[in-house]
């Protein structure tokens, strides 16, 4: 492999930081995209479906630094509609725990302000 | 003795009786020549209605029957049973369509419907008067079948036929039975050892005592037709006699190592080979491609049973069989041709069939997951789906089993390497039915990563001594790379060549098929059936099902339960031109010892293409002799149509006739001047009939067949077209406008468009004016 090629190598080491339930959710996802369509979050740099897809490819960093993670309103529409009966919403919430500790965390300013006021 | 025809008219509980004056019709019919009785009745298909007809026949009041009622396409069995029970030859019962093509189609024009009904009835009576009786033919046969290919499909077909009492000759090209299945490690959906399924099958097959197996044998020639095939076989020498005990001493001394494939190193395989895990036959075989010959002879010296004989020669034999089942199976597409995946060039790139070999305890690595050439442990495996499949430069089709095969192989990998990374590059995962469970398990339990994209390339990283697979993951929209020690190409299936059958019709993918979906197991040559992957790519359970289906169809033919009555040849008229022999799509018609055409009832499908082409009209199906057709044509009253041109329409019974029935049933009206005659195929229409019809004053003739690609008998419609074209020249010479004949095509659902085409034809006839021969 040449350095200059814009191919991203798939390594799954990062995923070891995840809890087993989230890993299992990501693995089991069939990439149908239904949850992405159902989601009510207003910030869409990712969607529940795209979160799981990135996890499948081992790209945890991108998930943890996304603004979407904090935009989830907990409506659980994703979990209710998943044809594989995966609890996507819980996975999203659990990912926040890791995200909050990420050096490039995108913990949203308005929430910060809210908490600090 | 003049015929005594009974004309029975049915009210169909008012459907017919409300539109037609059946009392008047039956009085008129009673006066026609040959008619001995004429009645009408509320419902002829009711028990009492049928009894009236049966009683007349039994009492000898009538000896031929015209039933003026519904379409001959309905209640077929009812009236056939009536004929049988009353002791009436079934060719002496003529159906006349007064419902679908008369009262339903012309309910708004009762007067014209009456004229049409009269015409149709007269035609039926005219045709029936000179009719002859036919007895169904039955020929006793020895009942033997050749099965080509000893894979799971061939073995299944052979076993079932043998259990039904048929003598089977099974011909296998390779030294051992079992085909590809015997080479698999395990097989989905149950992950059992293929050996177990094959053993059970083999035991049952041997128990019948009716199967003769020839290994290392190929078919070199086939002649004849269903019920009467002569097959030439060429048997290669095995060089190992039955005395072989399978001890394997020869393997220890043979100096020639043989690699299982281009990507695998030699394991235990030598120029002399044993049967592997499925030992049929048990004795070893020398592969003469690799063997060094008598100058070596080490195996001969060491064999304790003295079984090896390097002087054996090839053997030719010929056998006679009634039918043939082709089950020659498949071989993997040549992965070396997919350039950017590096098969045969890059170490560690193997095919899915290679992985089956590697996974086996008797394989070159003893079943361990190590890279075959350098024994490097395999930490990551990448599978590439559709390797060369669904690709117009390689195989344009999907081989249907490779997805499930890969999912199964992920199980193999997990069983020996719980930590290995598993990656699958795919376009679509096709796992119908229960196989979805396999897909679920590989994701959830085995943690395989699925990358949606067909890889652009597989490359070798010399530093890391690893393979790198690159692709665009279309789900995440990013380019990805996977490093792996082993890359498995899921290559597709191509049909095995069977040179003696090269001329059989194939579908666009190169597999041999019958008429899909009407008669998928029988190929376009009667008496030859196809089973398993020879027909199309399929998995084991589907192969078994297809073998059972082929055996069932084959049995029906050779047991002579044939449903058609083949054509007769009037020898005194025949000048032996051979047209029928040439044109029969099933090879059913051939010259007998006297040089006259004779039809093999087992091979004939009753298409009537022979009668359509016969210049002297001396070969014909029951009901289509020149006397009967003349009777029918002369009966038409060409002047009764209220100024409308009178049209005789020969409609193919498969699609066109039911299409016109359907149009009538839906109330689509068309002129009452269309008089339909049901023929088995457009190719069964003899140009002489068209000629006679036009000379007798009928204004126009239509021949309607299936669309050319859909003809149930292959070329019927195209033959009709070329025959009509030839006739047009003759007509011109007789000063009849050639536009008075037309060939149309129609699918079974095309009632509306058929009616539209008929209307255009009628309009054209109106512009031409009446037929010059009209009285
Ligand atoms: C990688 C892979 C894995 C698979 N795994 C599974 C699985 O797990 N489960 C499953 O259900 N299916 C599986 N399949 C499919 C399975 O292999 C086929 O369904 C099966 O082999 C079909 O059997 P067959 O008898 O039609 O053909 P074959 O197995 O190909 O047998 C045909 C026989 O005919 C012989 N022959 C060929 N040409 C001639 C000739 N001219 N004259 C005489 N004999 C001839 C051949 O030597 C062979 O013995 C797999 C396929 C692949 C590619
Ligand atoms: S729970 Fe969160 S991620 Fe799931 S649909 Fe609702 S907003 Fe979207
Ligand atoms: S709905 Fe379920 S299966 Fe579909 S993409 Fe979302 S998590 Fe995956
Ligand atoms: S004679 Fe042929 S099969 Fe026998 S040992 Fe020599 S090379 Fe091998
Ligand atoms: S009816 Fe058809 S199949 Fe039968 S002999 Fe004639 S052409 Fe051949």
mmCIF file of C-alpha atoms in Angstrom, chain B residues 315-589:
data_model
loop_
_atom_site.group_PDB
_atom_site.id
_atom_site.type_symbol
_atom_site.label_atom_id
_atom_site.label_comp_id
_atom_site.label_asym_id
_atom_site.label_seq_id
_atom_site.Cartn_x
_atom_site.Cartn_y
_atom_site.Cartn_z
ATOM 1 C CA UNK B 315 -12.853 -49.264 -24.271
ATOM 2 C CA UNK B 316 -15.785 -48.299 -26.489
ATOM 3 C CA UNK B 317 -19.315 -49.492 -25.988
ATOM 4 C CA UNK B 318 -22.720 -48.572 -27.301
ATOM 5 C CA UNK B 319 -26.017 -48.943 -25.481
ATOM 6 C CA UNK B 320 -29.677 -48.381 -26.289
ATOM 7 C CA UNK B 321 -31.815 -46.316 -23.892
ATOM 8 C CA UNK B 322 -35.295 -44.817 -23.847
ATOM 9 C CA UNK B 323 -34.389 -41.498 -22.295
ATOM 10 C CA UNK B 324 -31.408 -39.483 -21.120
ATOM 11 C CA UNK B 325 -30.889 -37.321 -18.051
ATOM 12 C CA UNK B 326 -28.113 -34.757 -18.288
ATOM 13 C CA UNK B 327 -26.599 -33.985 -14.900
ATOM 14 C CA UNK B 328 -23.043 -33.027 -15.801
ATOM 15 C CA UNK B 329 -23.019 -30.199 -13.273
ATOM 16 C CA UNK B 330 -20.721 -27.226 -13.107
ATOM 17 C CA UNK B 331 -17.132 -26.177 -12.809
ATOM 18 C CA UNK B 332 -15.744 -23.037 -11.180
ATOM 19 C CA UNK B 333 -15.167 -20.022 -13.387
ATOM 20 C CA UNK B 334 -11.466 -19.657 -14.135
ATOM 21 C CA UNK B 335 -10.371 -17.160 -11.456
ATOM 22 C CA UNK B 336 -7.103 -16.537 -13.292
ATOM 23 C CA UNK B 337 -9.041 -14.533 -15.844
ATOM 24 C CA UNK B 338 -10.042 -11.885 -13.311
ATOM 25 C CA UNK B 339 -6.834 -9.906 -13.715
ATOM 26 C CA UNK B 340 -6.937 -7.454 -10.844
ATOM 27 C CA UNK B 341 -7.484 -10.141 -8.206
ATOM 28 C CA UNK B 342 -4.198 -11.900 -8.956
ATOM 29 C CA UNK B 343 -5.318 -15.523 -8.700
ATOM 30 C CA UNK B 344 -2.423 -17.856 -9.500
ATOM 31 C CA UNK B 345 -0.066 -14.859 -9.244
ATOM 32 C CA UNK B 346 -0.361 -13.568 -5.669
ATOM 33 C CA UNK B 347 0.306 -15.952 -2.781
ATOM 34 C CA UNK B 348 -2.731 -16.351 -0.559
ATOM 35 C CA UNK B 349 -5.350 -15.572 -3.206
ATOM 36 C CA UNK B 350 -7.528 -18.678 -3.466
ATOM 37 C CA UNK B 351 -11.019 -19.541 -4.677
ATOM 38 C CA UNK B 352 -13.928 -20.632 -2.549
ATOM 39 C CA UNK B 353 -13.518 -24.181 -3.888
ATOM 40 C CA UNK B 354 -9.856 -24.046 -2.792
ATOM 41 C CA UNK B 355 -11.013 -23.064 0.684
ATOM 42 C CA UNK B 356 -13.256 -26.138 0.780
ATOM 43 C CA UNK B 357 -10.142 -28.237 0.147
ATOM 44 C CA UNK B 358 -8.092 -26.291 2.735
ATOM 45 C CA UNK B 359 -10.749 -26.663 5.388
ATOM 46 C CA UNK B 360 -10.762 -30.440 5.149
ATOM 47 C CA UNK B 361 -8.744 -32.552 7.521
ATOM 48 C CA UNK B 362 -7.375 -34.441 4.504
ATOM 49 C CA UNK B 363 -6.439 -31.179 2.730
ATOM 50 C CA UNK B 364 -2.870 -29.910 2.158
ATOM 51 C CA UNK B 365 -2.743 -28.096 5.539
ATOM 52 C CA UNK B 366 -4.572 -30.798 7.446
ATOM 53 C CA UNK B 367 -7.494 -28.450 7.995
ATOM 54 C CA UNK B 368 -5.433 -25.758 9.755
ATOM 55 C CA UNK B 369 -5.899 -22.096 8.882
ATOM 56 C CA UNK B 370 -2.383 -21.328 7.705
ATOM 57 C CA UNK B 371 -1.374 -19.760 4.453
ATOM 58 C CA UNK B 372 -0.822 -22.763 2.198
ATOM 59 C CA UNK B 373 2.496 -21.773 0.565
ATOM 60 C CA UNK B 374 4.461 -20.271 3.501
ATOM 61 C CA UNK B 375 2.548 -21.666 6.490
ATOM 62 C CA UNK B 376 2.118 -18.145 7.811
ATOM 63 C CA UNK B 377 -0.761 -18.037 10.318
ATOM 64 C CA UNK B 378 -3.862 -16.391 8.947
ATOM 65 C CA UNK B 379 -5.064 -13.530 11.113
ATOM 66 C CA UNK B 380 -7.336 -11.906 8.585
ATOM 67 C CA UNK B 381 -9.404 -13.361 5.780
ATOM 68 C CA UNK B 382 -11.088 -11.292 3.094
ATOM 69 C CA UNK B 383 -13.848 -12.797 0.969
ATOM 70 C CA UNK B 384 -14.657 -11.234 -2.385
ATOM 71 C CA UNK B 385 -18.200 -11.987 -3.512
ATOM 72 C CA UNK B 386 -19.280 -11.990 -7.145
ATOM 73 C CA UNK B 387 -15.660 -12.535 -8.213
ATOM 74 C CA UNK B 388 -16.216 -12.492 -11.951
ATOM 75 C CA UNK B 389 -19.986 -12.812 -11.541
ATOM 76 C CA UNK B 390 -22.663 -10.335 -12.574
ATOM 77 C CA UNK B 391 -19.905 -8.891 -14.700
ATOM 78 C CA UNK B 392 -20.382 -8.614 -18.429
ATOM 79 C CA UNK B 393 -16.693 -9.246 -19.035
ATOM 80 C CA UNK B 394 -16.862 -12.561 -17.210
ATOM 81 C CA UNK B 395 -20.135 -14.201 -16.152
ATOM 82 C CA UNK B 396 -23.081 -11.887 -16.601
ATOM 83 C CA UNK B 397 -25.235 -13.895 -14.201
ATOM 84 C CA UNK B 398 -25.482 -14.664 -10.471
ATOM 85 C CA UNK B 399 -24.525 -18.203 -9.470
ATOM 86 C CA UNK B 400 -26.929 -18.058 -6.518
ATOM 87 C CA UNK B 401 -24.925 -20.254 -4.108
ATOM 88 C CA UNK B 402 -21.766 -18.179 -3.536
ATOM 89 C CA UNK B 403 -23.244 -15.871 -0.875
ATOM 90 C CA UNK B 404 -24.417 -18.736 1.291
ATOM 91 C CA UNK B 405 -21.202 -20.652 0.566
ATOM 92 C CA UNK B 406 -19.122 -17.741 1.880
ATOM 93 C CA UNK B 407 -21.292 -17.381 4.973
ATOM 94 C CA UNK B 408 -20.778 -21.087 5.554
ATOM 95 C CA UNK B 409 -17.027 -20.720 5.110
ATOM 96 C CA UNK B 410 -16.967 -17.914 7.680
ATOM 97 C CA UNK B 411 -18.146 -20.622 10.034
ATOM 98 C CA UNK B 412 -15.171 -22.785 8.991
ATOM 99 C CA UNK B 413 -12.815 -19.889 9.743
ATOM 100 C CA UNK B 414 -14.384 -19.136 13.125
ATOM 101 C CA UNK B 415 -14.209 -22.778 14.142
ATOM 102 C CA UNK B 416 -10.414 -22.851 13.871
ATOM 103 C CA UNK B 417 -9.524 -19.165 14.390
ATOM 104 C CA UNK B 418 -11.764 -17.497 16.976
ATOM 105 C CA UNK B 419 -9.743 -14.266 16.825
ATOM 106 C CA UNK B 420 -9.325 -13.874 13.068
ATOM 107 C CA UNK B 421 -10.662 -10.753 11.381
ATOM 108 C CA UNK B 422 -13.199 -11.620 8.682
ATOM 109 C CA UNK B 423 -14.136 -9.189 5.932
ATOM 110 C CA UNK B 424 -16.648 -9.692 3.144
ATOM 111 C CA UNK B 425 -16.743 -7.479 0.070
ATOM 112 C CA UNK B 426 -20.132 -7.765 -1.585
ATOM 113 C CA UNK B 427 -22.586 -6.118 -3.970
ATOM 114 C CA UNK B 428 -25.729 -7.747 -2.550
ATOM 115 C CA UNK B 429 -26.014 -10.579 -0.081
ATOM 116 C CA UNK B 430 -28.502 -13.010 -1.587
ATOM 117 C CA UNK B 431 -29.745 -15.404 1.047
ATOM 118 C CA UNK B 432 -33.330 -16.391 0.277
ATOM 119 C CA UNK B 433 -35.482 -18.300 2.717
ATOM 120 C CA UNK B 434 -33.839 -19.735 5.790
ATOM 121 C CA UNK B 435 -30.367 -18.814 4.608
ATOM 122 C CA UNK B 436 -30.989 -15.343 6.059
ATOM 123 C CA UNK B 437 -30.234 -16.991 9.401
ATOM 124 C CA UNK B 438 -26.708 -17.763 8.177
ATOM 125 C CA UNK B 439 -26.250 -14.107 7.312
ATOM 126 C CA UNK B 440 -27.485 -13.036 10.735
ATOM 127 C CA UNK B 441 -25.169 -15.440 12.486
ATOM 128 C CA UNK B 442 -22.058 -14.324 10.634
ATOM 129 C CA UNK B 443 -22.684 -10.727 11.637
ATOM 130 C CA UNK B 444 -23.912 -11.155 15.185
ATOM 131 C CA UNK B 445 -21.972 -14.167 16.364
ATOM 132 C CA UNK B 446 -18.937 -14.242 14.130
ATOM 133 C CA UNK B 447 -18.469 -10.485 13.859
ATOM 134 C CA UNK B 448 -17.692 -10.527 10.165
ATOM 135 C CA UNK B 449 -17.389 -7.040 8.664
ATOM 136 C CA UNK B 450 -19.390 -6.521 5.470
ATOM 137 C CA UNK B 451 -18.103 -3.953 3.037
ATOM 138 C CA UNK B 452 -20.494 -3.021 0.305
ATOM 139 C CA UNK B 453 -18.362 -2.673 -2.738
ATOM 140 C CA UNK B 454 -16.770 -4.809 -5.388
ATOM 141 C CA UNK B 455 -13.006 -4.467 -4.782
ATOM 142 C CA UNK B 456 -11.031 -2.658 -7.393
ATOM 143 C CA UNK B 457 -7.840 -4.610 -6.770
ATOM 144 C CA UNK B 458 -5.966 -7.112 -4.668
ATOM 145 C CA UNK B 459 -2.285 -6.197 -4.230
ATOM 146 C CA UNK B 460 0.733 -7.644 -2.491
ATOM 147 C CA UNK B 461 2.569 -5.634 0.127
ATOM 148 C CA UNK B 462 6.079 -7.131 -0.012
ATOM 149 C CA UNK B 463 7.203 -5.470 3.224
ATOM 150 C CA UNK B 464 4.431 -6.843 5.380
ATOM 151 C CA UNK B 465 4.054 -9.933 3.199
ATOM 152 C CA UNK B 466 0.338 -9.323 3.187
ATOM 153 C CA UNK B 467 -2.401 -8.878 0.652
ATOM 154 C CA UNK B 468 -4.237 -5.570 0.469
ATOM 155 C CA UNK B 469 -7.770 -5.361 -0.856
ATOM 156 C CA UNK B 470 -9.096 -1.944 -1.821
ATOM 157 C CA UNK B 471 -12.659 -0.934 -2.521
ATOM 158 C CA UNK B 472 -15.195 1.834 -2.241
ATOM 159 C CA UNK B 473 -17.617 1.166 0.572
ATOM 160 C CA UNK B 474 -20.747 2.581 -0.984
ATOM 161 C CA UNK B 475 -22.573 2.516 2.362
ATOM 162 C CA UNK B 476 -20.232 4.911 4.119
ATOM 163 C CA UNK B 477 -19.161 6.636 0.937
ATOM 164 C CA UNK B 478 -15.487 6.111 1.673
ATOM 165 C CA UNK B 479 -12.636 4.212 0.144
ATOM 166 C CA UNK B 480 -11.409 1.409 2.337
ATOM 167 C CA UNK B 481 -8.492 -0.994 2.430
ATOM 168 C CA UNK B 482 -8.269 -4.355 4.159
ATOM 169 C CA UNK B 483 -5.030 -6.230 4.901
ATOM 170 C CA UNK B 484 -5.273 -9.986 4.886
ATOM 171 C CA UNK B 485 -3.174 -13.127 4.651
ATOM 172 C CA UNK B 486 -5.854 -14.982 2.737
ATOM 173 C CA UNK B 487 -8.190 -13.610 0.065
ATOM 174 C CA UNK B 488 -10.987 -15.930 -1.021
ATOM 175 C CA UNK B 489 -12.587 -15.325 -4.404
ATOM 176 C CA UNK B 490 -16.194 -16.490 -4.516
ATOM 177 C CA UNK B 491 -16.175 -17.464 -8.165
ATOM 178 C CA UNK B 492 -19.302 -18.496 -10.002
ATOM 179 C CA UNK B 493 -20.379 -21.630 -11.813
ATOM 180 C CA UNK B 494 -20.092 -22.448 -15.477
ATOM 181 C CA UNK B 495 -21.789 -25.483 -16.986
ATOM 182 C CA UNK B 496 -19.616 -28.545 -17.669
ATOM 183 C CA UNK B 497 -19.317 -29.222 -21.356
ATOM 184 C CA UNK B 498 -20.854 -32.426 -22.663
ATOM 185 C CA UNK B 499 -19.628 -32.405 -26.263
ATOM 186 C CA UNK B 500 -22.054 -35.049 -27.528
ATOM 187 C CA UNK B 501 -24.940 -32.758 -26.559
ATOM 188 C CA UNK B 502 -23.417 -29.488 -27.746
ATOM 189 C CA UNK B 503 -26.235 -28.871 -30.183
ATOM 190 C CA UNK B 504 -28.991 -28.725 -27.569
ATOM 191 C CA UNK B 505 -30.593 -25.364 -27.071
ATOM 192 C CA UNK B 506 -29.040 -23.252 -24.299
ATOM 193 C CA UNK B 507 -30.179 -20.143 -22.526
ATOM 194 C CA UNK B 508 -28.213 -16.904 -22.625
ATOM 195 C CA UNK B 509 -26.034 -18.031 -19.727
ATOM 196 C CA UNK B 510 -24.889 -21.156 -21.573
ATOM 197 C CA UNK B 511 -26.784 -23.636 -19.380
ATOM 198 C CA UNK B 512 -29.100 -26.169 -21.003
ATOM 199 C CA UNK B 513 -32.747 -25.573 -20.185
ATOM 200 C CA UNK B 514 -36.141 -26.700 -21.274
ATOM 201 C CA UNK B 515 -39.021 -24.336 -21.901
ATOM 202 C CA UNK B 516 -39.186 -22.100 -18.842
ATOM 203 C CA UNK B 517 -41.466 -22.217 -17.023
ATOM 204 C CA UNK B 518 -43.850 -24.625 -18.786
ATOM 205 C CA UNK B 519 -41.571 -27.627 -19.199
ATOM 206 C CA UNK B 520 -38.278 -26.791 -17.506
ATOM 207 C CA UNK B 521 -36.905 -30.303 -17.127
ATOM 208 C CA UNK B 522 -37.268 -31.556 -20.689
ATOM 209 C CA UNK B 523 -34.954 -29.939 -23.206
ATOM 210 C CA UNK B 524 -36.103 -29.113 -26.722
ATOM 211 C CA UNK B 525 -35.374 -32.651 -27.766
ATOM 212 C CA UNK B 526 -37.982 -35.040 -26.453
ATOM 213 C CA UNK B 527 -36.670 -37.702 -24.140
ATOM 214 C CA UNK B 528 -33.714 -35.678 -22.853
ATOM 215 C CA UNK B 529 -34.021 -34.130 -19.409
ATOM 216 C CA UNK B 530 -31.695 -31.931 -17.438
ATOM 217 C CA UNK B 531 -31.080 -31.936 -13.690
ATOM 218 C CA UNK B 532 -28.932 -30.121 -11.144
ATOM 219 C CA UNK B 533 -26.376 -27.458 -11.979
ATOM 220 C CA UNK B 534 -26.317 -28.546 -15.618
ATOM 221 C CA UNK B 535 -29.567 -26.601 -15.809
ATOM 222 C CA UNK B 536 -28.631 -23.511 -13.866
ATOM 223 C CA UNK B 537 -26.593 -22.691 -10.773
ATOM 224 C CA UNK B 538 -28.276 -24.079 -7.677
ATOM 225 C CA UNK B 539 -27.480 -25.479 -4.271
ATOM 226 C CA UNK B 540 -27.599 -29.098 -3.202
ATOM 227 C CA UNK B 541 -31.182 -29.215 -2.003
ATOM 228 C CA UNK B 542 -32.402 -27.556 -5.183
ATOM 229 C CA UNK B 543 -30.270 -29.946 -7.242
ATOM 230 C CA UNK B 544 -31.918 -32.865 -5.506
ATOM 231 C CA UNK B 545 -35.358 -31.399 -6.157
ATOM 232 C CA UNK B 546 -34.566 -30.831 -9.791
ATOM 233 C CA UNK B 547 -33.267 -34.396 -10.134
ATOM 234 C CA UNK B 548 -36.522 -35.705 -8.686
ATOM 235 C CA UNK B 549 -38.503 -33.543 -11.070
ATOM 236 C CA UNK B 550 -36.463 -34.713 -14.059
ATOM 237 C CA UNK B 551 -36.885 -38.348 -13.008
ATOM 238 C CA UNK B 552 -40.654 -37.873 -12.695
ATOM 239 C CA UNK B 553 -40.996 -36.295 -16.126
ATOM 240 C CA UNK B 554 -38.736 -38.937 -17.606
ATOM 241 C CA UNK B 555 -40.812 -41.722 -16.067
ATOM 242 C CA UNK B 556 -44.025 -40.317 -17.474
ATOM 243 C CA UNK B 557 -42.522 -40.458 -20.947
ATOM 244 C CA UNK B 558 -40.944 -43.866 -20.814
ATOM 245 C CA UNK B 559 -43.930 -45.434 -19.097
ATOM 246 C CA UNK B 560 -45.801 -44.255 -22.160
ATOM 247 C CA UNK B 561 -48.384 -42.165 -20.410
ATOM 248 C CA UNK B 562 -48.025 -39.884 -23.376
ATOM 249 C CA UNK B 563 -50.919 -37.437 -23.718
ATOM 250 C CA UNK B 564 -50.757 -36.852 -27.437
ATOM 251 C CA UNK B 565 -51.948 -38.934 -30.329
ATOM 252 C CA UNK B 566 -49.235 -38.604 -32.942
ATOM 253 C CA UNK B 567 -49.937 -37.788 -36.578
ATOM 254 C CA UNK B 568 -50.674 -40.465 -39.152
ATOM 255 C CA UNK B 569 -49.001 -40.760 -42.525
ATOM 256 C CA UNK B 570 -51.032 -41.605 -45.618
ATOM 257 C CA UNK B 571 -48.363 -43.581 -47.369
ATOM 258 C CA UNK B 572 -50.154 -43.899 -50.692
ATOM 259 C CA UNK B 573 -50.049 -40.119 -51.080
ATOM 260 C CA UNK B 574 -46.600 -39.457 -49.604
ATOM 261 C CA UNK B 575 -43.767 -38.838 -52.059
ATOM 262 C CA UNK B 576 -41.113 -39.064 -49.324
ATOM 263 C CA UNK B 577 -39.940 -35.459 -49.663
ATOM 264 C CA UNK B 578 -38.745 -35.530 -46.058
ATOM 265 C CA UNK B 579 -40.068 -32.109 -45.101
ATOM 266 C CA UNK B 580 -41.781 -33.461 -41.987
ATOM 267 C CA UNK B 581 -38.640 -35.297 -40.901
ATOM 268 C CA UNK B 582 -36.654 -32.122 -41.295
ATOM 269 C CA UNK B 583 -39.032 -29.747 -39.568
ATOM 270 C CA UNK B 584 -40.196 -31.758 -36.563
ATOM 271 C CA UNK B 585 -38.749 -29.834 -33.602
ATOM 272 C CA UNK B 586 -38.477 -33.003 -31.518
ATOM 273 C CA UNK B 587 -36.837 -35.335 -33.999
ATOM 274 C CA UNK B 588 -39.966 -37.484 -33.585
ATOM 275 C CA UNK B 589 -40.462 -38.002 -37.275
#
